[in-house]
């Protein structure tokens, strides 16, 4: 199933991000490290990403092979960490192409997708806040 994007990303100040204020600094960047929910592997260091709101459809959380298969269903996620450089990640895996999209997974336990990357935009990697932990 293809991810659906309603509109381009819009960085939000912490006051406009209910429930996320303790995670976002005044400049809109992540205050805490971003971790895999399942194994605790560090995905991003503090300050490595910007908060963005964009409506995307991600397949259900599974192992990498199932995520790449695009097995239908999924969740609409709206709050993300936007990463502009793939080398900003500490630890992330990327699935094979599913249409013009690649999904981001934990490189250690392969749980995911935790995020999304469209091949049309080489500089935008989205990590869903609800699919990761923070420390």
PDB file of C-alpha atoms in Angstrom:
ATOM      1  CA  UNK A   1       0.000   0.000   0.000  1.00  0.00           C
ATOM      2  CA  UNK A   2       1.359   3.377  -0.990  1.00  0.00           C
ATOM      3  CA  UNK A   3       1.834   6.028   1.697  1.00  0.00           C
ATOM      4  CA  UNK A   4      -0.518   8.964   1.225  1.00  0.00           C
ATOM      5  CA  UNK A   5       0.702  12.499   1.688  1.00  0.00           C
ATOM      6  CA  UNK A   6      -1.916  15.174   2.231  1.00  0.00           C
ATOM      7  CA  UNK A   7       0.361  18.210   2.013  1.00  0.00           C
ATOM      8  CA  UNK A   8       4.027  19.207   2.287  1.00  0.00           C
ATOM      9  CA  UNK A   9       5.647  19.197   5.723  1.00  0.00           C
ATOM     10  CA  UNK A  10       5.161  22.159   7.978  1.00  0.00           C
ATOM     11  CA  UNK A  11       7.555  22.724  10.868  1.00  0.00           C
ATOM     12  CA  UNK A  12       5.619  23.642  13.999  1.00  0.00           C
ATOM     13  CA  UNK A  13       6.684  25.455  17.130  1.00  0.00           C
ATOM     14  CA  UNK A  14       6.361  23.379  20.322  1.00  0.00           C
ATOM     15  CA  UNK A  15       3.142  25.173  21.343  1.00  0.00           C
ATOM     16  CA  UNK A  16       1.446  23.913  18.160  1.00  0.00           C
ATOM     17  CA  UNK A  17       2.402  20.296  18.776  1.00  0.00           C
ATOM     18  CA  UNK A  18       0.133  18.933  21.526  1.00  0.00           C
ATOM     19  CA  UNK A  19       1.805  16.135  23.472  1.00  0.00           C
ATOM     20  CA  UNK A  20       5.148  16.795  21.806  1.00  0.00           C
ATOM     21  CA  UNK A  21       6.223  19.966  23.632  1.00  0.00           C
ATOM     22  CA  UNK A  22       8.590  18.085  25.951  1.00  0.00           C
ATOM     23  CA  UNK A  23      10.343  16.623  22.889  1.00  0.00           C
ATOM     24  CA  UNK A  24      10.818  19.786  20.805  1.00  0.00           C
ATOM     25  CA  UNK A  25      13.145  22.716  21.561  1.00  0.00           C
ATOM     26  CA  UNK A  26      12.383  26.370  20.730  1.00  0.00           C
ATOM     27  CA  UNK A  27      14.132  25.922  17.352  1.00  0.00           C
ATOM     28  CA  UNK A  28      11.860  22.963  16.517  1.00  0.00           C
ATOM     29  CA  UNK A  29      14.560  20.284  16.881  1.00  0.00           C
ATOM     30  CA  UNK A  30      14.454  17.059  18.911  1.00  0.00           C
ATOM     31  CA  UNK A  31      15.500  17.608  22.543  1.00  0.00           C
ATOM     32  CA  UNK A  32      15.965  13.900  23.278  1.00  0.00           C
ATOM     33  CA  UNK A  33      17.599  10.969  21.550  1.00  0.00           C
ATOM     34  CA  UNK A  34      15.267   8.935  19.338  1.00  0.00           C
ATOM     35  CA  UNK A  35      15.279   5.175  20.035  1.00  0.00           C
ATOM     36  CA  UNK A  36      13.715   2.017  18.635  1.00  0.00           C
ATOM     37  CA  UNK A  37      10.627   1.142  20.725  1.00  0.00           C
ATOM     38  CA  UNK A  38      11.407  -2.566  20.557  1.00  0.00           C
ATOM     39  CA  UNK A  39      15.128  -2.921  21.185  1.00  0.00           C
ATOM     40  CA  UNK A  40      16.208   0.531  22.404  1.00  0.00           C
ATOM     41  CA  UNK A  41      18.757   1.051  19.627  1.00  0.00           C
ATOM     42  CA  UNK A  42      19.625   4.739  19.117  1.00  0.00           C
ATOM     43  CA  UNK A  43      18.202   6.060  15.830  1.00  0.00           C
ATOM     44  CA  UNK A  44      18.957   9.795  16.168  1.00  0.00           C
ATOM     45  CA  UNK A  45      20.985  11.962  18.538  1.00  0.00           C
ATOM     46  CA  UNK A  46      19.391  15.031  20.165  1.00  0.00           C
ATOM     47  CA  UNK A  47      19.196  17.967  17.741  1.00  0.00           C
ATOM     48  CA  UNK A  48      19.507  15.816  14.615  1.00  0.00           C
ATOM     49  CA  UNK A  49      15.941  16.297  13.329  1.00  0.00           C
ATOM     50  CA  UNK A  50      13.220  18.930  13.031  1.00  0.00           C
ATOM     51  CA  UNK A  51       9.604  18.454  14.123  1.00  0.00           C
ATOM     52  CA  UNK A  52       7.215  18.386  11.161  1.00  0.00           C
ATOM     53  CA  UNK A  53       3.557  17.652  10.708  1.00  0.00           C
ATOM     54  CA  UNK A  54       2.635  15.704   7.578  1.00  0.00           C
ATOM     55  CA  UNK A  55      -0.075  13.124   7.082  1.00  0.00           C
ATOM     56  CA  UNK A  56       1.429   9.815   5.918  1.00  0.00           C
ATOM     57  CA  UNK A  57       0.123   6.265   5.764  1.00  0.00           C
ATOM     58  CA  UNK A  58       2.596   3.728   7.168  1.00  0.00           C
ATOM     59  CA  UNK A  59       2.095  -0.046   7.065  1.00  0.00           C
ATOM     60  CA  UNK A  60       1.614  -1.786  10.443  1.00  0.00           C
ATOM     61  CA  UNK A  61       4.744  -2.348  12.583  1.00  0.00           C
ATOM     62  CA  UNK A  62       6.378  -5.632  11.492  1.00  0.00           C
ATOM     63  CA  UNK A  63       9.699  -7.139  10.566  1.00  0.00           C
ATOM     64  CA  UNK A  64      11.503  -5.561   7.571  1.00  0.00           C
ATOM     65  CA  UNK A  65      10.496  -8.218   4.998  1.00  0.00           C
ATOM     66  CA  UNK A  66       6.784  -7.723   5.682  1.00  0.00           C
ATOM     67  CA  UNK A  67       7.082  -3.930   5.567  1.00  0.00           C
ATOM     68  CA  UNK A  68       8.741  -4.127   2.158  1.00  0.00           C
ATOM     69  CA  UNK A  69       5.940  -6.348   0.883  1.00  0.00           C
ATOM     70  CA  UNK A  70       3.379  -3.579   1.492  1.00  0.00           C
ATOM     71  CA  UNK A  71       0.929  -5.961   3.147  1.00  0.00           C
ATOM     72  CA  UNK A  72      -2.105  -3.637   3.243  1.00  0.00           C
ATOM     73  CA  UNK A  73      -3.606  -1.732   6.133  1.00  0.00           C
ATOM     74  CA  UNK A  74      -1.624   0.637   8.229  1.00  0.00           C
ATOM     75  CA  UNK A  75      -1.796   3.764  10.324  1.00  0.00           C
ATOM     76  CA  UNK A  76      -2.099   7.415   9.411  1.00  0.00           C
ATOM     77  CA  UNK A  77       0.640   9.245  11.309  1.00  0.00           C
ATOM     78  CA  UNK A  78       0.890  13.014  11.515  1.00  0.00           C
ATOM     79  CA  UNK A  79       3.835  13.959  13.750  1.00  0.00           C
ATOM     80  CA  UNK A  80       7.350  13.219  12.562  1.00  0.00           C
ATOM     81  CA  UNK A  81      10.996  13.969  12.975  1.00  0.00           C
ATOM     82  CA  UNK A  82      12.176  15.328   9.625  1.00  0.00           C
ATOM     83  CA  UNK A  83      15.773  14.423   8.791  1.00  0.00           C
ATOM     84  CA  UNK A  84      17.373  16.165   5.806  1.00  0.00           C
ATOM     85  CA  UNK A  85      20.578  14.100   5.562  1.00  0.00           C
ATOM     86  CA  UNK A  86      20.594  10.302   5.719  1.00  0.00           C
ATOM     87  CA  UNK A  87      24.008  10.463   7.411  1.00  0.00           C
ATOM     88  CA  UNK A  88      22.369  12.136  10.446  1.00  0.00           C
ATOM     89  CA  UNK A  89      20.985   8.758  11.501  1.00  0.00           C
ATOM     90  CA  UNK A  90      22.875   6.770  14.110  1.00  0.00           C
ATOM     91  CA  UNK A  91      21.208   3.498  13.230  1.00  0.00           C
ATOM     92  CA  UNK A  92      18.507   2.957  10.607  1.00  0.00           C
ATOM     93  CA  UNK A  93      17.750   0.419   7.916  1.00  0.00           C
ATOM     94  CA  UNK A  94      15.997   1.151   4.649  1.00  0.00           C
ATOM     95  CA  UNK A  95      13.724  -1.291   2.802  1.00  0.00           C
ATOM     96  CA  UNK A  96      13.716  -1.956  -0.901  1.00  0.00           C
ATOM     97  CA  UNK A  97      11.580   0.303  -3.071  1.00  0.00           C
ATOM     98  CA  UNK A  98       7.822  -0.020  -2.663  1.00  0.00           C
ATOM     99  CA  UNK A  99       6.689   2.055  -5.615  1.00  0.00           C
ATOM    100  CA  UNK A 100       8.540   5.354  -5.191  1.00  0.00           C
ATOM    101  CA  UNK A 101       8.889   4.936  -1.404  1.00  0.00           C
ATOM    102  CA  UNK A 102      11.375   3.289   0.945  1.00  0.00           C
ATOM    103  CA  UNK A 103      10.463   2.594   4.560  1.00  0.00           C
ATOM    104  CA  UNK A 104      12.787   3.206   7.519  1.00  0.00           C
ATOM    105  CA  UNK A 105      13.286   0.363  10.010  1.00  0.00           C
ATOM    106  CA  UNK A 106      15.487  -0.274  13.029  1.00  0.00           C
ATOM    107  CA  UNK A 107      18.840  -1.514  11.743  1.00  0.00           C
ATOM    108  CA  UNK A 108      19.323  -3.790  14.778  1.00  0.00           C
ATOM    109  CA  UNK A 109      15.981  -5.598  15.190  1.00  0.00           C
ATOM    110  CA  UNK A 110      14.447  -4.680  11.788  1.00  0.00           C
ATOM    111  CA  UNK A 111      11.185  -3.577  13.429  1.00  0.00           C
ATOM    112  CA  UNK A 112       9.264  -1.033  11.456  1.00  0.00           C
ATOM    113  CA  UNK A 113       8.457   0.853   9.532  1.00  0.00           C
ATOM    114  CA  UNK A 114       9.360   3.653  11.872  1.00  0.00           C
ATOM    115  CA  UNK A 115       9.428   6.094   9.002  1.00  0.00           C
ATOM    116  CA  UNK A 116       9.188   6.903   5.354  1.00  0.00           C
ATOM    117  CA  UNK A 117      11.343   8.244   2.506  1.00  0.00           C
ATOM    118  CA  UNK A 118      10.004   9.222  -0.928  1.00  0.00           C
ATOM    119  CA  UNK A 119      12.458   8.707  -3.767  1.00  0.00           C
ATOM    120  CA  UNK A 120      11.182  11.908  -5.429  1.00  0.00           C
ATOM    121  CA  UNK A 121      12.664  13.943  -2.552  1.00  0.00           C
ATOM    122  CA  UNK A 122      16.179  12.721  -1.800  1.00  0.00           C
ATOM    123  CA  UNK A 123      16.566  15.008   1.246  1.00  0.00           C
ATOM    124  CA  UNK A 124      13.482  14.175   3.344  1.00  0.00           C
ATOM    125  CA  UNK A 125      13.326  11.263   5.763  1.00  0.00           C
ATOM    126  CA  UNK A 126      10.341  11.126   8.133  1.00  0.00           C
ATOM    127  CA  UNK A 127      10.430   9.241  11.462  1.00  0.00           C
ATOM    128  CA  UNK A 128       6.994   8.889  13.059  1.00  0.00           C
ATOM    129  CA  UNK A 129       6.993  10.089  16.676  1.00  0.00           C
ATOM    130  CA  UNK A 130       4.456   7.445  17.689  1.00  0.00           C
ATOM    131  CA  UNK A 131       6.675   4.647  16.361  1.00  0.00           C
ATOM    132  CA  UNK A 132       9.818   5.511  18.337  1.00  0.00           C
ATOM    133  CA  UNK A 133      10.827   6.106  21.956  1.00  0.00           C
ATOM    134  CA  UNK A 134      12.694   9.108  23.357  1.00  0.00           C
ATOM    135  CA  UNK A 135      15.434   9.330  25.987  1.00  0.00           C
TER     136      UNK A 135
END
